[in-house]
CSV table of C-alpha atoms and ligand atoms in Angstrom, one decimal:
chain,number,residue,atom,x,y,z
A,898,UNK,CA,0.0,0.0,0.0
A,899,UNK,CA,0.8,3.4,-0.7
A,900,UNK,CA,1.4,6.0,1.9
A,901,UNK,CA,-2.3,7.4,0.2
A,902,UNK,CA,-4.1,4.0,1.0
A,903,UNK,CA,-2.7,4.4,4.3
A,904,UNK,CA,-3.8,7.8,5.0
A,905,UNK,CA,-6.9,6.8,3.5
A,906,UNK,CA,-7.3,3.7,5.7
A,907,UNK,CA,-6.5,6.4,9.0
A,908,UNK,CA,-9.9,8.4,8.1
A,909,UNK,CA,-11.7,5.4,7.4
A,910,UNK,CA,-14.8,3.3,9.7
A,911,UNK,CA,-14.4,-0.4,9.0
A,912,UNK,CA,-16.7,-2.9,9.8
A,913,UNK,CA,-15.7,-6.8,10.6
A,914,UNK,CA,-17.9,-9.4,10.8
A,915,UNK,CA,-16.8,-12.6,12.2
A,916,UNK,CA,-14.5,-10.0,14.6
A,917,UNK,CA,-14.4,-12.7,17.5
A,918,UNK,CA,-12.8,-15.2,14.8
A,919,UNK,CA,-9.6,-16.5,13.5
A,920,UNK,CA,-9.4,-14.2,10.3
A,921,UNK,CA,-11.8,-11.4,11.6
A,922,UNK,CA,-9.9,-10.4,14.9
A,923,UNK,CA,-6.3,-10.6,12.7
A,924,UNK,CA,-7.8,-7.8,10.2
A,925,UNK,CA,-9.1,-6.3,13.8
A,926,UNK,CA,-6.1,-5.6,14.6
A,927,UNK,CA,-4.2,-4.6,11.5
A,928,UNK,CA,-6.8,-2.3,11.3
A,929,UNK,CA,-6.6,-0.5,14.3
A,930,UNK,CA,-2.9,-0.8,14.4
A,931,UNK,CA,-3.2,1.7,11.1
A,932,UNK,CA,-5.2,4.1,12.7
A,933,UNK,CA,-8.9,3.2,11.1
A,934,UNK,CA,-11.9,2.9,13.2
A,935,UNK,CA,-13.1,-0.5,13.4
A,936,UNK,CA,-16.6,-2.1,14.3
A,937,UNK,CA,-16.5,-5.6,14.9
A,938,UNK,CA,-19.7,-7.9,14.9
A,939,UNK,CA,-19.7,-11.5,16.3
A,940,UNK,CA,-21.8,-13.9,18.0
A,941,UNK,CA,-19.5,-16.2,18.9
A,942,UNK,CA,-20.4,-18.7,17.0
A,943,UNK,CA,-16.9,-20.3,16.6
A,944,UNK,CA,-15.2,-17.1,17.4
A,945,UNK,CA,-14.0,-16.3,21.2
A,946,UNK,CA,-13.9,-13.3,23.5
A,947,UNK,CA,-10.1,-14.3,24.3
A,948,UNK,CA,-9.9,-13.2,20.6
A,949,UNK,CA,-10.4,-9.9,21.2
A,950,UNK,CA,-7.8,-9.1,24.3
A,951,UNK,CA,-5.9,-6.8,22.7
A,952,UNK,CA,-8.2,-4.5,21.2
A,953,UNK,CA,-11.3,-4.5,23.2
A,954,UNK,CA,-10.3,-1.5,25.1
A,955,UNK,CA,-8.7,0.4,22.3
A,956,UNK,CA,-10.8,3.7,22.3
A,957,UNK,CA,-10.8,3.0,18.2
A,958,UNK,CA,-12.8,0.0,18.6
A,959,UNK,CA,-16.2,-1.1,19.2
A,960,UNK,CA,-17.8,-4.8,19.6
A,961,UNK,CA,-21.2,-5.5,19.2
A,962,UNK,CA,-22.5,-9.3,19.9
A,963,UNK,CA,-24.9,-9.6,17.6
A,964,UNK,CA,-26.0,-12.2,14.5
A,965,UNK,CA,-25.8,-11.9,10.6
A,966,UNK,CA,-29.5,-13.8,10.3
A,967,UNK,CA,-30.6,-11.1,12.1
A,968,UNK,CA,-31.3,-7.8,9.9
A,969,UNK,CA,-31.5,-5.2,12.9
A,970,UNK,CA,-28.3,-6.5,14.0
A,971,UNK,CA,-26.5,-5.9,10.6
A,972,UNK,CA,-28.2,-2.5,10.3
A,973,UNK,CA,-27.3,-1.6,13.9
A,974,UNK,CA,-23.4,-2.4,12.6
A,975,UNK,CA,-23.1,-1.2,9.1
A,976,UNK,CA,-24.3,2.5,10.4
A,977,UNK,CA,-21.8,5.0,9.5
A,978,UNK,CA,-19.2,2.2,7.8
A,979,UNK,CA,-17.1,2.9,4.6
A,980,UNK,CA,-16.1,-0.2,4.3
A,981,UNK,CA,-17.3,-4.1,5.4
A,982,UNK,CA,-14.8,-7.2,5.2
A,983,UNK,CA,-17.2,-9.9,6.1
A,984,UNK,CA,-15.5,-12.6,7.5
A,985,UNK,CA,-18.6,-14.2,9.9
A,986,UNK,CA,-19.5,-17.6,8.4
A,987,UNK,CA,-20.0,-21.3,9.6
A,988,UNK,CA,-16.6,-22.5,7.9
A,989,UNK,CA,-15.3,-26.4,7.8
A,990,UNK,CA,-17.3,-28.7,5.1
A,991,UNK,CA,-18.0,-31.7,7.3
A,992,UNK,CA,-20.0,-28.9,9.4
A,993,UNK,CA,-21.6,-28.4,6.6
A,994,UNK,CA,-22.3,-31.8,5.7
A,995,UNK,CA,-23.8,-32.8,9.0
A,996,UNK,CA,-25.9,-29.8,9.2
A,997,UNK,CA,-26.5,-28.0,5.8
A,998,UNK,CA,-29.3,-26.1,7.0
A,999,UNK,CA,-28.0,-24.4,9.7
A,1000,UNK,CA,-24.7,-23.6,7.5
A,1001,UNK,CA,-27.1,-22.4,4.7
A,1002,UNK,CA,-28.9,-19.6,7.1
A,1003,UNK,CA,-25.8,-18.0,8.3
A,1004,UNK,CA,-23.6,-18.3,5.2
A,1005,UNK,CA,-26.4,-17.7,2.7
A,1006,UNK,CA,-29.2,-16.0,4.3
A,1007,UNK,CA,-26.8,-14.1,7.1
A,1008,UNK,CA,-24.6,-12.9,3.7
A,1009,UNK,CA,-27.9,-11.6,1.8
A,1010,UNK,CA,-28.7,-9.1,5.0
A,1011,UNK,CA,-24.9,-8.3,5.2
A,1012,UNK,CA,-25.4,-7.2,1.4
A,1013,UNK,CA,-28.9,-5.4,1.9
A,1014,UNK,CA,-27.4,-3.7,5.4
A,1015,UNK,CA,-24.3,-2.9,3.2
A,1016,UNK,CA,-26.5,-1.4,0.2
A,1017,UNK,CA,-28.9,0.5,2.7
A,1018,UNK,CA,-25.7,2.1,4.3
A,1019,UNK,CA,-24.3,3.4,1.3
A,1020,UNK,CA,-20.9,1.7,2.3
A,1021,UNK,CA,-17.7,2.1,-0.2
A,1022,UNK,CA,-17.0,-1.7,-0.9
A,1023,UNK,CA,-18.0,-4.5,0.5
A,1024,UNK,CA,-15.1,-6.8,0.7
A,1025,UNK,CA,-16.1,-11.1,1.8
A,1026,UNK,CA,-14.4,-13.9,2.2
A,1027,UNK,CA,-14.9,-16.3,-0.4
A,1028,UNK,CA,-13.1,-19.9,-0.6
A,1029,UNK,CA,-11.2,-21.8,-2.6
A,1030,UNK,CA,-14.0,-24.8,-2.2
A,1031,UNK,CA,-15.3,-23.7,-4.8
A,1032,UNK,CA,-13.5,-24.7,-7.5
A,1033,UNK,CA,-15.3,-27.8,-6.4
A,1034,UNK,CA,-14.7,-30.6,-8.9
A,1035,UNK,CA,-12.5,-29.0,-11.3
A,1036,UNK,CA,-9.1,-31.3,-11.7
A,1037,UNK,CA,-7.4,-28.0,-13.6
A,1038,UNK,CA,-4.3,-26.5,-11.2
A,1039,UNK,CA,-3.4,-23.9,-10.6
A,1040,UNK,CA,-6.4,-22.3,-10.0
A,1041,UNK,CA,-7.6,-20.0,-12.0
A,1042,UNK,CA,-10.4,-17.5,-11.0
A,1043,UNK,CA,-12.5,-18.0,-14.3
A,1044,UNK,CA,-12.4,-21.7,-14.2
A,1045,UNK,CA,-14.5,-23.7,-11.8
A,1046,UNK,CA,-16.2,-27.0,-11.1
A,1047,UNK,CA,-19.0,-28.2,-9.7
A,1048,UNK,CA,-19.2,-27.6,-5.7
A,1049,UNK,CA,-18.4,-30.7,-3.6
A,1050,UNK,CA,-20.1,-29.9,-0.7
A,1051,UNK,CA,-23.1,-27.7,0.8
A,1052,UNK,CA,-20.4,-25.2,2.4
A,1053,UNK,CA,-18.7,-25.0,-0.8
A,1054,UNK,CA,-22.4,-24.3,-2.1
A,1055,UNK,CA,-23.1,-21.4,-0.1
A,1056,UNK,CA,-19.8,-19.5,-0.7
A,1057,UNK,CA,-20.5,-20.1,-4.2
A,1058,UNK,CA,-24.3,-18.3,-3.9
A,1059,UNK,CA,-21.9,-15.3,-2.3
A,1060,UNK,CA,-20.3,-14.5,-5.4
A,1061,UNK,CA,-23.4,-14.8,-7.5
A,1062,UNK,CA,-25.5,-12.3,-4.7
A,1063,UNK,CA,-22.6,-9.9,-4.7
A,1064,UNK,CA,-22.2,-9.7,-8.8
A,1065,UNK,CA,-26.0,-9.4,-9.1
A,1066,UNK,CA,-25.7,-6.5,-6.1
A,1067,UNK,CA,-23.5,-4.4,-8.3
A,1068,UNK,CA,-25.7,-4.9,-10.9
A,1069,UNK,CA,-29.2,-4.2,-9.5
A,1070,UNK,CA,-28.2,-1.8,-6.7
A,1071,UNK,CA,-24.8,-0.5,-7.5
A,1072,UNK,CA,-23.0,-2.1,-4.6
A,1073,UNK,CA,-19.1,-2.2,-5.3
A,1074,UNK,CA,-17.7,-5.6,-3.6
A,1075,UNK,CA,-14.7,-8.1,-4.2
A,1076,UNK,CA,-14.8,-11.4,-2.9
A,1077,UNK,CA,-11.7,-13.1,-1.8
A,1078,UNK,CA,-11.6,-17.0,-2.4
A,1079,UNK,CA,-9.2,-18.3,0.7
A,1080,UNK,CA,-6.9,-20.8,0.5
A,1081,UNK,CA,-6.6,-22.7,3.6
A,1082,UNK,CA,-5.4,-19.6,6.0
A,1083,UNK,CA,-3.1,-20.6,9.1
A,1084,UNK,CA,-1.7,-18.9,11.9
A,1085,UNK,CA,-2.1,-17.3,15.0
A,1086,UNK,CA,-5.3,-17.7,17.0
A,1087,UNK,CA,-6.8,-20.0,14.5
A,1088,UNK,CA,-8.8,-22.7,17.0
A,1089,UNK,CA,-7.0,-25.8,17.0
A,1090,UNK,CA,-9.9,-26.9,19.1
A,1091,UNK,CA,-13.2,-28.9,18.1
A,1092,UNK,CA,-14.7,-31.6,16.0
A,1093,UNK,CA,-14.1,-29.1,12.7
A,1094,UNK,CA,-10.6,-28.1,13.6
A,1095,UNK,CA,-8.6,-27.5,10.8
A,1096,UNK,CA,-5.3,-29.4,9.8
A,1097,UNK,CA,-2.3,-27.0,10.6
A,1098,UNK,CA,-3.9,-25.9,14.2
A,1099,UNK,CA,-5.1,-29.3,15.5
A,1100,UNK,CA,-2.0,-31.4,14.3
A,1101,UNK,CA,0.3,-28.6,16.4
A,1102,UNK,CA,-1.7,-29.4,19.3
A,1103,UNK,CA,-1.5,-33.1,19.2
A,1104,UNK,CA,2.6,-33.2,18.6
A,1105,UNK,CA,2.7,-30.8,21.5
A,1106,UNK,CA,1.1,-33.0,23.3
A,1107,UNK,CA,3.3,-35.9,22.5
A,1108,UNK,CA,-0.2,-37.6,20.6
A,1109,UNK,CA,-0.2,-39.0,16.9
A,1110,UNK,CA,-2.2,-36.8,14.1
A,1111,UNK,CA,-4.1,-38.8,11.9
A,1112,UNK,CA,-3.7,-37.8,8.1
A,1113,UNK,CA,-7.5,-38.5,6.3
A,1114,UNK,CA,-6.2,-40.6,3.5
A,1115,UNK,CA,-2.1,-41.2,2.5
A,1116,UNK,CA,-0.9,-37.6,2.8
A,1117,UNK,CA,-0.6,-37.4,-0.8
A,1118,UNK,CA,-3.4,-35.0,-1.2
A,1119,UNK,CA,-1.8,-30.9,-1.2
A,1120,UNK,CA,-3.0,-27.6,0.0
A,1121,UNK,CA,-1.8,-24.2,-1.1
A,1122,UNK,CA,-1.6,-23.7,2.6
A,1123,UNK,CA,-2.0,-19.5,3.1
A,1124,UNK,CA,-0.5,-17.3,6.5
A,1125,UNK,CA,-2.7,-15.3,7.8
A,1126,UNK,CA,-0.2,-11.9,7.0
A,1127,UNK,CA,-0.6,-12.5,3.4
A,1128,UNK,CA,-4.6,-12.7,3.9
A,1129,UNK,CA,-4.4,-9.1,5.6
A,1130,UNK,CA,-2.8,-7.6,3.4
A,1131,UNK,CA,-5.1,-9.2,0.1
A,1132,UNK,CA,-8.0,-7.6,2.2
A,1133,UNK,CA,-5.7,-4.2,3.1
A,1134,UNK,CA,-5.7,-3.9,-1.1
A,1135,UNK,CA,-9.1,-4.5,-1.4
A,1136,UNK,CA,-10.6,-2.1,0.8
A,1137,UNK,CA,-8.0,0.2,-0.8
A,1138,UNK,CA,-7.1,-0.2,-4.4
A,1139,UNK,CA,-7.9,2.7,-6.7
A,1140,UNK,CA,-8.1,0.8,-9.8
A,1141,UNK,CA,-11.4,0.2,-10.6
A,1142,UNK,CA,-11.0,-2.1,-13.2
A,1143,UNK,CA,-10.1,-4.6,-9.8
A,1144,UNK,CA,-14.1,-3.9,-8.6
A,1145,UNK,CA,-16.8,-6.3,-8.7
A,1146,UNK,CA,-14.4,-9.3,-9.3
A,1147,UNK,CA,-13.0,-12.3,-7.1
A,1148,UNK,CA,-9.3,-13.2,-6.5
A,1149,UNK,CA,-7.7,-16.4,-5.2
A,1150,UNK,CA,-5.7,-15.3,-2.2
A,1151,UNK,CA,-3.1,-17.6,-1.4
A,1152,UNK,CA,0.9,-17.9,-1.5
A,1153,UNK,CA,0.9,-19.9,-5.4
A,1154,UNK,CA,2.5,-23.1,-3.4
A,1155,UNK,CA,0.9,-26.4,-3.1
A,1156,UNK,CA,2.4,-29.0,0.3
A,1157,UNK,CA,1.2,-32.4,0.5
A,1158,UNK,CA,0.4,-33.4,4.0
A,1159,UNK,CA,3.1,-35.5,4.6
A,1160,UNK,CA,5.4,-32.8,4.0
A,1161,UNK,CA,3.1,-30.2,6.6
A,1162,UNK,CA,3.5,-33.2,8.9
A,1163,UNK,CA,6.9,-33.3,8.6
A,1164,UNK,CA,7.9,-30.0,8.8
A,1165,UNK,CA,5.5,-29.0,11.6
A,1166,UNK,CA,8.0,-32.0,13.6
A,1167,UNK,CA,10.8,-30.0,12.8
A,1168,UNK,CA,9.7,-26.3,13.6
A,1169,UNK,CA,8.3,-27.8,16.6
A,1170,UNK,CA,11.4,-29.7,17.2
A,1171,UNK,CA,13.6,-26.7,18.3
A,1172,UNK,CA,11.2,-26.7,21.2
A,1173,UNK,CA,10.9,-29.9,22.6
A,1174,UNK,CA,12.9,-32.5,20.5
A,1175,UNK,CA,10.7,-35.6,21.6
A,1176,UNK,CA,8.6,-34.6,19.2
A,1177,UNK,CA,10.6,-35.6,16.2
A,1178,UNK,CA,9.9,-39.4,16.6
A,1179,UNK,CA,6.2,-39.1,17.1
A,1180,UNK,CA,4.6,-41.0,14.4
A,1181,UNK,CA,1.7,-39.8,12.3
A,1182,UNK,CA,-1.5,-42.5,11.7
A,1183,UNK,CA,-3.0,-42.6,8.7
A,1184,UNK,CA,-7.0,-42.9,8.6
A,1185,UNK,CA,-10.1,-42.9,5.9
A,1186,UNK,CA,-10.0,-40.2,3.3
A,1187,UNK,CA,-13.2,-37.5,4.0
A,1188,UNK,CA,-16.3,-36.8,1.9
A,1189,UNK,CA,-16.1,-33.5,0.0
A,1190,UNK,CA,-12.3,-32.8,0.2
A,1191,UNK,CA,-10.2,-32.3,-2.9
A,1192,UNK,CA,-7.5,-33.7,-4.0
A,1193,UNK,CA,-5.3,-31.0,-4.6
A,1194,UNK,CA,-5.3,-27.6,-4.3
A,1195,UNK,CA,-2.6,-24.4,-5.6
A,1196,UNK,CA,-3.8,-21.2,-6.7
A,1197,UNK,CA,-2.7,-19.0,-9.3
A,1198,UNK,CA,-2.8,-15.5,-7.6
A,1199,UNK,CA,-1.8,-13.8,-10.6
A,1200,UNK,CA,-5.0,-11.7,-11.0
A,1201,UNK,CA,-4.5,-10.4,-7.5
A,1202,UNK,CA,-1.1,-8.9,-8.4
A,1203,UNK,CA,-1.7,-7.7,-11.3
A,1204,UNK,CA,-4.9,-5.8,-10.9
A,1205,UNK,CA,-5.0,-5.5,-6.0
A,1206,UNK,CA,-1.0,-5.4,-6.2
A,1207,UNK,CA,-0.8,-7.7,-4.1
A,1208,UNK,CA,2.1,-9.2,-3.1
A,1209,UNK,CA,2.5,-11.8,-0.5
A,1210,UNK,CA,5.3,-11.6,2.1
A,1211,UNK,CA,5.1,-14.9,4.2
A,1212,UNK,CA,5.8,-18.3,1.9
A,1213,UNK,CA,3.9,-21.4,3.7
A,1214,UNK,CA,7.1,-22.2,5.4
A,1215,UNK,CA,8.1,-19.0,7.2
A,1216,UNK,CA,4.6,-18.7,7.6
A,1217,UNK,CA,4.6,-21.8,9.8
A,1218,UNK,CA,7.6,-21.5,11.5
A,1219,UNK,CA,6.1,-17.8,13.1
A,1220,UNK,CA,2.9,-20.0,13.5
A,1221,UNK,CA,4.2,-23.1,15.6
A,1222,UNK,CA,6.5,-20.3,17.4
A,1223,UNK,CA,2.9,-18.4,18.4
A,1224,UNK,CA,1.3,-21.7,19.4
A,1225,UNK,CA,4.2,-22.8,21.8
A,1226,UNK,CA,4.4,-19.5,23.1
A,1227,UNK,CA,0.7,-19.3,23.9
A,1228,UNK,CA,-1.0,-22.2,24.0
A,1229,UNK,CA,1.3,-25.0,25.4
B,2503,NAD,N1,-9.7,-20.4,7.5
B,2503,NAD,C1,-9.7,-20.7,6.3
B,2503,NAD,O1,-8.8,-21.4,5.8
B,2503,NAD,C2,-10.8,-20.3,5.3
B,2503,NAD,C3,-10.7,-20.7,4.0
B,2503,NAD,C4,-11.7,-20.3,3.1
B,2503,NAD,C5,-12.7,-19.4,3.6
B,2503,NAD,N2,-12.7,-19.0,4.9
B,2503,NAD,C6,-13.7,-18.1,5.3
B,2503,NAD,O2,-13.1,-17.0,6.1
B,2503,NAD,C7,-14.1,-16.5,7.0
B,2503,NAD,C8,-13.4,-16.5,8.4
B,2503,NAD,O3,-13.0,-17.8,8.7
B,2503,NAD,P1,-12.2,-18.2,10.0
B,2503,NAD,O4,-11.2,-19.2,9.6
B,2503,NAD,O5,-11.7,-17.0,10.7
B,2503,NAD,O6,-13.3,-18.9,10.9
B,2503,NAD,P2,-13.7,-18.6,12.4
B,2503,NAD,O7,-14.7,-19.7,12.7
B,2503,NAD,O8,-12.6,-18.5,13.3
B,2503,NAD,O9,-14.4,-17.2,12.3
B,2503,NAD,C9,-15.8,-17.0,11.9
B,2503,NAD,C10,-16.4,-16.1,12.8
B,2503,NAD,O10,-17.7,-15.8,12.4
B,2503,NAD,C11,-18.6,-15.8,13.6
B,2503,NAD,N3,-19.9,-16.1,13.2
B,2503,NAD,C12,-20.4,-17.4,12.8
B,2503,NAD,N4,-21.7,-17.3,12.6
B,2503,NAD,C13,-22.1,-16.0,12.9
B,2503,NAD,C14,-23.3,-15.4,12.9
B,2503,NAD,N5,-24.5,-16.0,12.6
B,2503,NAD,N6,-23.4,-14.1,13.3
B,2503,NAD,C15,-22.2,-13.4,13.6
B,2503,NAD,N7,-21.0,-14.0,13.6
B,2503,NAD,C16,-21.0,-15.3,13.3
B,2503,NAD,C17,-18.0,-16.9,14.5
B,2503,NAD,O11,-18.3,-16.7,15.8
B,2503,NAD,C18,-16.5,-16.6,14.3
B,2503,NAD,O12,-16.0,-15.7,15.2
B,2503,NAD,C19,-15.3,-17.4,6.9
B,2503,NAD,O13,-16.2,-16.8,6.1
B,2503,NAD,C20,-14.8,-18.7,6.2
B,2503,NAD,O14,-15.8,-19.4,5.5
B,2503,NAD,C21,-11.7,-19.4,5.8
């Protein structure tokens, strides 16, 4: 960003949804780090007040617990707000799987009063967090924004219906937005807790404590896995880019890497290594391969840099290495 875009992002009110969550309270506090005012709406869902400790009493920043199905809530939020990142969603496909429904209200129906909260409130942009799931069943790699499949799963389903309400909001309301389709984010704070953890997280936890991950399938399937630094900044040039040829469009944001998840396994063993070396002979188990994943996954993010600028910082192995340090410092 340009010292512009940062001056810009000083004068500006941002809202988060999902605030209380992995992603959410990370752009929190970018934001406010900056200078910008930032709102942040959660109902803690999946996302936790513990989150939130170092901003809640920044005079810059205000929470408000409160729900995306419900309209008065989104209203209440979006007043005065330049620009969203919406971030609040039920993520994880098995979640989705066992309970489409209730994934389908928040990410569908909660996204659809995010829009109309966003239209009523004449905000600048509306920025979301789209996902990689949906290049569903397309074998092609890299990724390439243009080019998907058919959705695997009900989650990948609803984040799909988020790019089709946002295009058709530019069109019948003139509501400028730019989804960004995630590629498995890690880092610090994500939950490495619960039946829906996700890989990086939960298989930290379980070598710290001296317990065996278990890989779904042989570890041959790959990930373009994403830290969370290069995520903030991809949202950073969303909210701010000036070209507005980069409007109303959706960018694969990710490193342009694919790691199988044998070699994750193994290198979390060594980061995590240099801090208690028992952990390199811990033995990974190998279990049944799950419904609705992938095979493998690498995006291309040239579209990003050529029309956000964006221009990632953290490859997935230095990501990982300031990830496992922030776990063992925090959470052993
Ligand atoms: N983490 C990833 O790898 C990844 C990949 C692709 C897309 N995404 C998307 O990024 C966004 C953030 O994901 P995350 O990894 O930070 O997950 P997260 O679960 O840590 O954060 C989501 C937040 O949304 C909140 N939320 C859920 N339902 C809500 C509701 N009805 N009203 C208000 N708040 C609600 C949760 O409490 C939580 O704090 C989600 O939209 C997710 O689908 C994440």
């Amino acid at each position: 960003m340009n010292t512009k875009q940062i001056e810009q992002l000083r004068l500006s009110k941002v809202l988060v949804t999902g605030a209380a969550g992995f992603i959410g309270s990370n752009l929190c506090e970018a934001l406010l780090d900056i200078g910008s005012t930032v709102v942040g709406l959660d109902n803690f869902a999946t996302g936790h007040k513990k989150n939130l400790s170092l901003i809640i009493d920044n005079p810059n920043f205000t929470f408000i617990e409160g729900d995306i199905r419900n309209l008065d809530d989104c209203n209440k939020a979006c007043d005065g707000i330049d620009f969203v990142l919406h971030q609040a969603a039920l993520g994880s496909v098995p979640r989705s799987i066992n309970d489409p429904i209730t994934s389908n209200d928040v990410n569908v129906g909660g996204f659809l009063n995010m829009l109309v909260a966003s239209r009523d409130a004449n905000v600048k942009r509306f920025v979301y967090a789209a996902s990689s799931s949906t290049y569903g069943d397309s074998k092609s790699l890299p990724k390439i924004e243009e080019n998907i499949g058919k959705p695997l799963s009900p989650y990948a389903i609803t984040k799909y219906v988020n790019e089709l309400y946002a295009e058709n909001f530019k069109k019948s309301y003139d509501l400028d937005t730019i989804g960004l389709r995630y590629f498995n984010v890690f880092g610090r704070k994500q939950d490495p807790d619960g039946a829906y953890a996700a890989v990086i997280p939960k298989f930290v936890m379980q070598f710290m404590k001296h317990e065996s991950p278990v890989i779904n399938g042989d570890g041959s399937f790959s990930r373009d896995f994403t830290y969370i630094d290069n995520v903030i900044q991809m949202n950073l040039c969303a909210i701010t880019s000036e070209n507005t040829d980069a409007l109303n469009n959706v960018y694969n944001t990710a490193f342009g890497e694919r790691t199988t998840l044998n070699e994750l396994t193994s290198l979390l063993k060594e980061y995590l290594s240099e801090f208690d070396n028992g952990i390199a002979d811990i033995e990974v188990k190998f279990g049944p391969e799950r419904r609705g994943d992938v095979p493998h996954s690498l995006a291309s993010i040239d579209k990003a840099k050529n029309l956000l600028g964006y221009s990632p910082k953290f490859d997935m192995r230095s990501g990982l290495k300031e990830a496992v340090k922030w776990y063992w410092n925090n959470l052993k």
